[in-house]
mmCIF file of C-alpha atoms in Angstrom:
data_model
loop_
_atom_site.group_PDB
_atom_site.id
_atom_site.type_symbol
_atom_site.label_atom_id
_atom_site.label_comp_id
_atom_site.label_asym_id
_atom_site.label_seq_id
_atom_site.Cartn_x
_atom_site.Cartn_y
_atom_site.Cartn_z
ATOM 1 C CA UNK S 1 95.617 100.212 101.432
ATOM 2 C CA UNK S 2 96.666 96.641 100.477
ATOM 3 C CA UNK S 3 95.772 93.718 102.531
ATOM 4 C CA UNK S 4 97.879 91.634 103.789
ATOM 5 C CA UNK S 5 98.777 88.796 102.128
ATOM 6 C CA UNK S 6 98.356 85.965 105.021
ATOM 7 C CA UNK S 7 97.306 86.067 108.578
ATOM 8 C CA UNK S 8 99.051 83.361 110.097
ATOM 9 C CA UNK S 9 98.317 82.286 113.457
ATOM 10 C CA UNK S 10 101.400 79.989 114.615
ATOM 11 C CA UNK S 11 99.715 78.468 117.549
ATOM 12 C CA UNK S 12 97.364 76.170 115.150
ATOM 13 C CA UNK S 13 100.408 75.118 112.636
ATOM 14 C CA UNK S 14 100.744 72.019 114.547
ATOM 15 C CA UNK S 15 97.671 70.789 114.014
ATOM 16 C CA UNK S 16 98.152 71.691 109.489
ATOM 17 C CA UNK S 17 100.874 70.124 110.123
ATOM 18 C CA UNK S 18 99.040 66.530 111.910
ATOM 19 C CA UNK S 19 96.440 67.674 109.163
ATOM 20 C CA UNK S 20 98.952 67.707 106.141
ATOM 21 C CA UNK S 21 100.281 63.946 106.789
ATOM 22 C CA UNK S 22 103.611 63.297 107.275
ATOM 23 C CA UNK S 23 104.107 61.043 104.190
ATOM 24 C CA UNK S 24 107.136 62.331 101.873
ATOM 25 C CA UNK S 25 107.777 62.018 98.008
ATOM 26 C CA UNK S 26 111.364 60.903 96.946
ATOM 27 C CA UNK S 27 113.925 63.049 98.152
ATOM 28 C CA UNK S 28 115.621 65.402 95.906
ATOM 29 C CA UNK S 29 112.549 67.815 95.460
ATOM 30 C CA UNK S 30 114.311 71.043 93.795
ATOM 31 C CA UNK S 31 113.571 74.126 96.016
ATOM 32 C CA UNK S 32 114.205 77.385 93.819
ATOM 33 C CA UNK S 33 113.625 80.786 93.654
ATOM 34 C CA UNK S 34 109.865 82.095 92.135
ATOM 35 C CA UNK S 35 108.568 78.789 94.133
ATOM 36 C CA UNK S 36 105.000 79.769 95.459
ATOM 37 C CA UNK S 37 104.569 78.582 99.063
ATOM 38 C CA UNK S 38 101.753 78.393 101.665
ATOM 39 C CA UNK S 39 101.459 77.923 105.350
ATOM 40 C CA UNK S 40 98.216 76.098 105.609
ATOM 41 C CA UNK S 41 96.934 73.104 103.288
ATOM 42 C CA UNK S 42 93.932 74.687 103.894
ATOM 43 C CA UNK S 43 94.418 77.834 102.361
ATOM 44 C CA UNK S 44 96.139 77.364 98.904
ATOM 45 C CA UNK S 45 95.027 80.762 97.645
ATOM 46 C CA UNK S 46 96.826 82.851 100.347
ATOM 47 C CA UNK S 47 100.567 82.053 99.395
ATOM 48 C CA UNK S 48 103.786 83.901 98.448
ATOM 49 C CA UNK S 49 106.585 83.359 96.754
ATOM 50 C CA UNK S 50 110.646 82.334 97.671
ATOM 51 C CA UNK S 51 113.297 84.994 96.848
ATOM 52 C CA UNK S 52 116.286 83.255 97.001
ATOM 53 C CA UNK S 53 117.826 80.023 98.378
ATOM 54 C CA UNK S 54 120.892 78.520 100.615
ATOM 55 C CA UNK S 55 123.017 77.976 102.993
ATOM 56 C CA UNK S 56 123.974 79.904 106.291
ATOM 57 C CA UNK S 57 127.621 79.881 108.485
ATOM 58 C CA UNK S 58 126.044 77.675 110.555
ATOM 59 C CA UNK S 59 125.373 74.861 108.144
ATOM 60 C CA UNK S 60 121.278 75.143 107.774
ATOM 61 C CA UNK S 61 119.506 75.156 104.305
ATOM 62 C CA UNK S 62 117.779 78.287 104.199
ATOM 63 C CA UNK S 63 115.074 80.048 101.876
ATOM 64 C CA UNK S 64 114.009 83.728 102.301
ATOM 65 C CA UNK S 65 110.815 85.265 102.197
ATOM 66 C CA UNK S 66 108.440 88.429 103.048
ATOM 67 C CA UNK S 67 108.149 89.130 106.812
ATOM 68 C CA UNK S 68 104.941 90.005 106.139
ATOM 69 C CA UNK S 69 103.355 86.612 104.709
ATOM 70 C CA UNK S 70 102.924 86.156 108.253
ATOM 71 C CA UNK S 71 100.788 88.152 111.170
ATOM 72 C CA UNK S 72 101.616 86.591 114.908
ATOM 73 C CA UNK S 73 102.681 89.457 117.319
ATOM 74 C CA UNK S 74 103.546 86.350 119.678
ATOM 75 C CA UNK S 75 106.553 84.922 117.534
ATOM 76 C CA UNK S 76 107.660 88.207 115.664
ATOM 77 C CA UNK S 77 110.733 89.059 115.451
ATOM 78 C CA UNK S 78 112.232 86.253 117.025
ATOM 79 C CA UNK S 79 113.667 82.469 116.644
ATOM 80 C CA UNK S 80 111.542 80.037 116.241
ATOM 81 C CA UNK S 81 113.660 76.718 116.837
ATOM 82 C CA UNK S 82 110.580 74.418 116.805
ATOM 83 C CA UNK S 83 108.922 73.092 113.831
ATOM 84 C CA UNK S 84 105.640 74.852 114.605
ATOM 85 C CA UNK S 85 104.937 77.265 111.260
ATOM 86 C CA UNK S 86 105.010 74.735 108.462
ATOM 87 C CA UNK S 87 105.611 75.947 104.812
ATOM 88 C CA UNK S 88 104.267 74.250 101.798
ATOM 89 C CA UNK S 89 104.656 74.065 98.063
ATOM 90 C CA UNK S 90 102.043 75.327 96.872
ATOM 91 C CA UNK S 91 102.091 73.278 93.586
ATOM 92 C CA UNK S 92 103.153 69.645 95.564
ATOM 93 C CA UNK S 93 101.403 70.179 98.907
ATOM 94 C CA UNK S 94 100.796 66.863 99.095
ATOM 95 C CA UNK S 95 104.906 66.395 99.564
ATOM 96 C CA UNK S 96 104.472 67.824 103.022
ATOM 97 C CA UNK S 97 106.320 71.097 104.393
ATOM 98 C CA UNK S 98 109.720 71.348 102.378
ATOM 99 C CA UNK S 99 110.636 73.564 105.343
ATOM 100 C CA UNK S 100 109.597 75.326 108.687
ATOM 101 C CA UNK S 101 109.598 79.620 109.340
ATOM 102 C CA UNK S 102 113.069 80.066 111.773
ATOM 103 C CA UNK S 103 112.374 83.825 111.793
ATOM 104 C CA UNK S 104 109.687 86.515 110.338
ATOM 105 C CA UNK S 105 109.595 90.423 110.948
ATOM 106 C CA UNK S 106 106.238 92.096 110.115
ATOM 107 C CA UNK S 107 106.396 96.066 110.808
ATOM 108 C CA UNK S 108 103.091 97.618 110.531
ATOM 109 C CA UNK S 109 102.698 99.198 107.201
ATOM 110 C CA UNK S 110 105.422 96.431 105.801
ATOM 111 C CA UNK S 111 104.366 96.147 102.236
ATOM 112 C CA UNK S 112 103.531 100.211 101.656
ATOM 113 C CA UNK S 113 105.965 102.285 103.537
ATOM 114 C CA UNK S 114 109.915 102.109 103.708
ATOM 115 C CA UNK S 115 110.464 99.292 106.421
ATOM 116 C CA UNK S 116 113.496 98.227 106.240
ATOM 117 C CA UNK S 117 113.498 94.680 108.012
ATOM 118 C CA UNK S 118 110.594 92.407 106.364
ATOM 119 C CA UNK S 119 111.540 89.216 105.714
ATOM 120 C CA UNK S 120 111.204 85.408 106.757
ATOM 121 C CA UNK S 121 113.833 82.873 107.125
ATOM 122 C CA UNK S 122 112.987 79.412 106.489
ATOM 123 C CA UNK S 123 115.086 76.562 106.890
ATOM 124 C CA UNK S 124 114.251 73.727 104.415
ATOM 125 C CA UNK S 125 114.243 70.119 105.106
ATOM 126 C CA UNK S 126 116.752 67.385 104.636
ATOM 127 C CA UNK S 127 114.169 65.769 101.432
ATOM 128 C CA UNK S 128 115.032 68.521 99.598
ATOM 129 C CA UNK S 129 117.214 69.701 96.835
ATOM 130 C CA UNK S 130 118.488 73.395 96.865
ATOM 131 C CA UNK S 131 118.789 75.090 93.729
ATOM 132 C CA UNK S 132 119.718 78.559 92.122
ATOM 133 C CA UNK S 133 117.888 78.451 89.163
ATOM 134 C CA UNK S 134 114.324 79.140 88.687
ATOM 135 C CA UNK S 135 111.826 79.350 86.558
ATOM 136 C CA UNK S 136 113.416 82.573 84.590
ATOM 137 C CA UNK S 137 116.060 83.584 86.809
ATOM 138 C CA UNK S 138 119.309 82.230 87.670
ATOM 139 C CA UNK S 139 121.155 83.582 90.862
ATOM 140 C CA UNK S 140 124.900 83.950 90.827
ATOM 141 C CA UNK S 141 125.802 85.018 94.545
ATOM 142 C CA UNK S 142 125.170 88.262 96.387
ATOM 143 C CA UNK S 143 125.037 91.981 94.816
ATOM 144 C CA UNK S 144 128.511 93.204 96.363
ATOM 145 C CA UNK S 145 128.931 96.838 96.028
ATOM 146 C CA UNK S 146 132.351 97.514 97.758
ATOM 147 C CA UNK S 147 131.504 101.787 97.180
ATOM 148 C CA UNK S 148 128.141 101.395 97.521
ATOM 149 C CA UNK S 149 126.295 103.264 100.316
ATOM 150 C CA UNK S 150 125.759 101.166 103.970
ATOM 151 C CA UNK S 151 122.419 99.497 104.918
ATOM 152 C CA UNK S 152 120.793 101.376 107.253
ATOM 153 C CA UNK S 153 120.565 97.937 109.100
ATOM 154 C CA UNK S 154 124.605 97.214 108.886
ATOM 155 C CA UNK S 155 126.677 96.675 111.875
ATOM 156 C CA UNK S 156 129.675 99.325 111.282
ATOM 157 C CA UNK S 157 131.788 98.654 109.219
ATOM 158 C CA UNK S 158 129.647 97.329 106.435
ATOM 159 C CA UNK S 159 130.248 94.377 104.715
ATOM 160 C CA UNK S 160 130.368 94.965 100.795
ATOM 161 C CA UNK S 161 127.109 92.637 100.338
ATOM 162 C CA UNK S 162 125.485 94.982 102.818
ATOM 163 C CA UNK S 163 125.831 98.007 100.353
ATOM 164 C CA UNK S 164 123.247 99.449 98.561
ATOM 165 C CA UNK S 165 122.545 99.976 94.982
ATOM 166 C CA UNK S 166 122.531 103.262 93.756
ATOM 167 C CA UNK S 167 118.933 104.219 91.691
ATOM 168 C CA UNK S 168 118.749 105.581 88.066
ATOM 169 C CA UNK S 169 122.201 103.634 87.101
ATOM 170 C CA UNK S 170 120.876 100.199 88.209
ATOM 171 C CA UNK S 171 118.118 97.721 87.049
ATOM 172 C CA UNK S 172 116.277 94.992 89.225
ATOM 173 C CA UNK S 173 115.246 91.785 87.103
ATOM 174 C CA UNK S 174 112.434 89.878 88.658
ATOM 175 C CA UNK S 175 109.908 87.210 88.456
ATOM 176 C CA UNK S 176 106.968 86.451 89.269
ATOM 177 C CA UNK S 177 102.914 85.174 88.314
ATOM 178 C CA UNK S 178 103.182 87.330 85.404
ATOM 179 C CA UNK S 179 106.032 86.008 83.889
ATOM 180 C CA UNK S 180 110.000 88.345 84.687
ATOM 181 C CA UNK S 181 110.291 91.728 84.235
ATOM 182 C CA UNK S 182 112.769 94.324 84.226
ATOM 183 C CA UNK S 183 112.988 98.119 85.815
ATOM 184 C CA UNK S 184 115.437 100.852 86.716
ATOM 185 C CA UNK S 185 115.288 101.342 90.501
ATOM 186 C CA UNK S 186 114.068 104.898 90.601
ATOM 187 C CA UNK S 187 114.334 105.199 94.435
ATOM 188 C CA UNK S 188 116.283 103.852 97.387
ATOM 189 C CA UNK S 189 114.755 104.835 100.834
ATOM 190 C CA UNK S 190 116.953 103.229 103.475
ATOM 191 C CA UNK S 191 117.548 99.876 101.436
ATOM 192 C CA UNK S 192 113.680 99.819 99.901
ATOM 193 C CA UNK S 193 113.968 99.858 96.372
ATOM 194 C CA UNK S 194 111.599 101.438 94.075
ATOM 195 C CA UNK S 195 111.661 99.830 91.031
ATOM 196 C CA UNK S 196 108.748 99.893 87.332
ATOM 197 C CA UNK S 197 109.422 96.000 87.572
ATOM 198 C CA UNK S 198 106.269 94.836 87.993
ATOM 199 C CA UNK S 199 105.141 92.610 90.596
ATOM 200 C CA UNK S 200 101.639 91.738 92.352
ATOM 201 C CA UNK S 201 99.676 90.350 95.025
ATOM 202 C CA UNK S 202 101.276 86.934 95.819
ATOM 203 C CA UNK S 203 104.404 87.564 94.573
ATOM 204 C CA UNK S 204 105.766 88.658 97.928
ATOM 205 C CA UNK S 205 108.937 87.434 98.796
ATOM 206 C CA UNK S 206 109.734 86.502 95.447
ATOM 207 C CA UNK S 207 113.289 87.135 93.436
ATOM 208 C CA UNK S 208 114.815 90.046 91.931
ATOM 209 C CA UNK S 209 118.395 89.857 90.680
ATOM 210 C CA UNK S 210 121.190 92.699 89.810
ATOM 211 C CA UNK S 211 121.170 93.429 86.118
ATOM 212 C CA UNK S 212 125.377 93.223 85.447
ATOM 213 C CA UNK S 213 126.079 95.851 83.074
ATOM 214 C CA UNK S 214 126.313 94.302 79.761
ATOM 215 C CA UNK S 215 125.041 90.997 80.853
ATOM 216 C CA UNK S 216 121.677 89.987 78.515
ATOM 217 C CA UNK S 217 118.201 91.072 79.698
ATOM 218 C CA UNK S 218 114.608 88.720 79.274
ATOM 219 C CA UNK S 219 113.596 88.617 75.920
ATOM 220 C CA UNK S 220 112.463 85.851 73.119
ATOM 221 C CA UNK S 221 115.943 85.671 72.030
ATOM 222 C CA UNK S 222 117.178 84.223 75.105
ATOM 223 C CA UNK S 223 113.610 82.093 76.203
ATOM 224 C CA UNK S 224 113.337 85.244 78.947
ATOM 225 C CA UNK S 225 116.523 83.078 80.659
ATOM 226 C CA UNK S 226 118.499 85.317 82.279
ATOM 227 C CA UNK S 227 121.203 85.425 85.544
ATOM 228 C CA UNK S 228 122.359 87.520 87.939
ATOM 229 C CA UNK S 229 123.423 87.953 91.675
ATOM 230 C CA UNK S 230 120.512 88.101 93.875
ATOM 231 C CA UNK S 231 119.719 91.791 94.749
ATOM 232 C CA UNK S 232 116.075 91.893 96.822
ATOM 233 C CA UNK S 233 113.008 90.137 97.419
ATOM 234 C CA UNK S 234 109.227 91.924 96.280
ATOM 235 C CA UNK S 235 108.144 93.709 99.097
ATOM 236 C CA UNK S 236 104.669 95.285 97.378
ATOM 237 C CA UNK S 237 102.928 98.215 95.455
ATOM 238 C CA UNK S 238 101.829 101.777 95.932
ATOM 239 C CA UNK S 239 99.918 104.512 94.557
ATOM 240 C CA UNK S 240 103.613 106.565 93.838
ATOM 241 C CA UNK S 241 105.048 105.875 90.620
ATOM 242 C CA UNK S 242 106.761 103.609 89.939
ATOM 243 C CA UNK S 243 104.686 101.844 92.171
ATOM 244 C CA UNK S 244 106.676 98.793 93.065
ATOM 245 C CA UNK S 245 108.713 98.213 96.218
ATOM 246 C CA UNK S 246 111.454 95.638 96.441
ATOM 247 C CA UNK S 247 113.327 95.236 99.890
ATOM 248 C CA UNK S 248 117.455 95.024 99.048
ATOM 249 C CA UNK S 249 118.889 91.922 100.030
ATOM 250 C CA UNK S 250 121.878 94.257 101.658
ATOM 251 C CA UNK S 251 118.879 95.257 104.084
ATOM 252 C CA UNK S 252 118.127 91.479 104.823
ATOM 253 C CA UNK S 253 121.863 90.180 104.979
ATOM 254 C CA UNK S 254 122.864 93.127 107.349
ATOM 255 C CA UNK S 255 120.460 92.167 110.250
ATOM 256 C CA UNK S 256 120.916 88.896 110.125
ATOM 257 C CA UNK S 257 124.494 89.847 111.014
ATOM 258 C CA UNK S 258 123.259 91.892 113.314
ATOM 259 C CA UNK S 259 120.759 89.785 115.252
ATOM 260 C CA UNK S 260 123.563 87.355 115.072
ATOM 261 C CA UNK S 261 126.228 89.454 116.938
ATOM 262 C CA UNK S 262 123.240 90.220 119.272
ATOM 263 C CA UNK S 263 122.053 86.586 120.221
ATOM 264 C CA UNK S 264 124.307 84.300 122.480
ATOM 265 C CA UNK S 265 123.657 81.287 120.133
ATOM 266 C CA UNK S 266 123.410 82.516 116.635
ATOM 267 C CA UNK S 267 120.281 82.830 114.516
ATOM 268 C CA UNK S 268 118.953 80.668 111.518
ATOM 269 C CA UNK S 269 120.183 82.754 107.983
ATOM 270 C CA UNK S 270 122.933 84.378 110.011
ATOM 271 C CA UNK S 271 125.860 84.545 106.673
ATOM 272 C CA UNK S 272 123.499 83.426 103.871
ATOM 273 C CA UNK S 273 124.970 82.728 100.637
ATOM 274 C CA UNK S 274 122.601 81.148 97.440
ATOM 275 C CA UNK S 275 123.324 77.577 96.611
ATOM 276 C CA UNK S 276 125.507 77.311 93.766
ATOM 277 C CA UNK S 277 123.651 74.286 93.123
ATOM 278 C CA UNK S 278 122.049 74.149 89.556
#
């Protein structure tokens, strides 16, 4: 059984916050995708990693993470409109959050069985810079798979970025600690992907793109540089083979629709797109 990756306890993220400073670097601080992050100063070791970022309908500066980076039955599964859950970069923490969690969902059993809704929405501050490229990966947009089959999470009728990949004709890209890695996705249990591209503890949350038939994949030739529209974020590892889990960004993007149709005033990721942004 893995451990979780972060227990979280919201109530004491004011006082990080108070213990963090409230000094900022220059603005412009590039937030990306593969960025590490951590929700205590105290606690550097216990991090995870962004997926993608950008922007919502409403206007907010979003990054997307692992539901499951976080453990607080009291704000679960709900907006969180007050800057109470601070999140740091864990290389600069000394720059102060570059954002605050809006929303996390952490099902029991998140990172090793076929839950469909873990993920974290963060919106980012005004200091900093969004951008789509990262350390190895560069994301161009949503997967859109107008044929593809529904979320299990999509309002009816689905949109085409809330369609699914179809396994042993697709590969998932992804980066992480390690370096990026490539994989055919094997398996695709309601919008969890099973993929060989490797990932590992820490690396939750972190980016995996669509490989676009006939588009390059990592290697020396191309410095391991590579782009593609952002398909999932690393969900975790299992004893089944492949072991790797990645949960599809159609699965995310569909219930923030959802949620959205559901709640009088909107919620924060509600009709994310990644920044175009270099």
């Amino acid at each position: 059984m893995i451990k979780r990756l972060c227990t979280l306890l919201l109530s004491l993220a004011v006082i990080w916050t108070v213990g963090a400073g409230t000094a900022q670097a220059e603005p412009g601080k590039r937030v990306h995708n593969a960025m590490q992050i951590v929700f205590s100063p105290s606690t550097p070791d216990s991090f995870c990693t962004i997926g993608a970022v950008g922007t919502d309908k409403y206007g907010h500066r979003i990054a997307i993470s692992a539901g499951h980076c976080i453990s607080d039955s009291t704000y679960a599964d709900r907006e969180i409109p007050d800057d109470i859950a601070p999140v740091y970069d864990r290389a600069d923490i000394g720059f102060g959050p570059i954002g605050h969690v809006r929303y996390f969902k952490d099902p029991e059993g998140s990172q090793t069985g076929h839950v469909t809704k873990d993920y974290m929405v963060i919106e980012l501050v005004p200091q900093v810079t969004l951008s789509s490229q990262g350390p190895y990966l560069k994301q161009t947009g949503e997967v859109k798979v107008p044929a593809g089959t529904a979320s299990p999470n999509a309002p009816s009728p689905a949109l085409d970025n809330e369609r699914l990949l179809a396994p042993g004709d697709n590969e998932l890209i992804t980066s992480g600690q390690t370096g990026v890695w490539y994989g055919t996705i094997m398996d695709n249990e309601d919008g969890v992907y099973r993929s060989a591209a490797t990932n590992m503890l820490g690396d939750s949350g972190g980016p995996a793109i669509w490989h676009v038939p006939g588009s390059d994949l990592p290697s020396p030739d191309n410095g391991f540089q590579v782009s593609g529209p952002w398909a999932g974020i690393t969900k975790g590892f299992t004893l089944a083979l492949p072991p790797f889990l990645y949960t599809s960004s159609a699965n995310i993007l569909a219930d923030l629709r959802a949620r959205d149709a559901a709640t009088p005033h909107g919620v924060y990721g509600a009709g994310f797109e990644v920044t175009t942004d270099p």
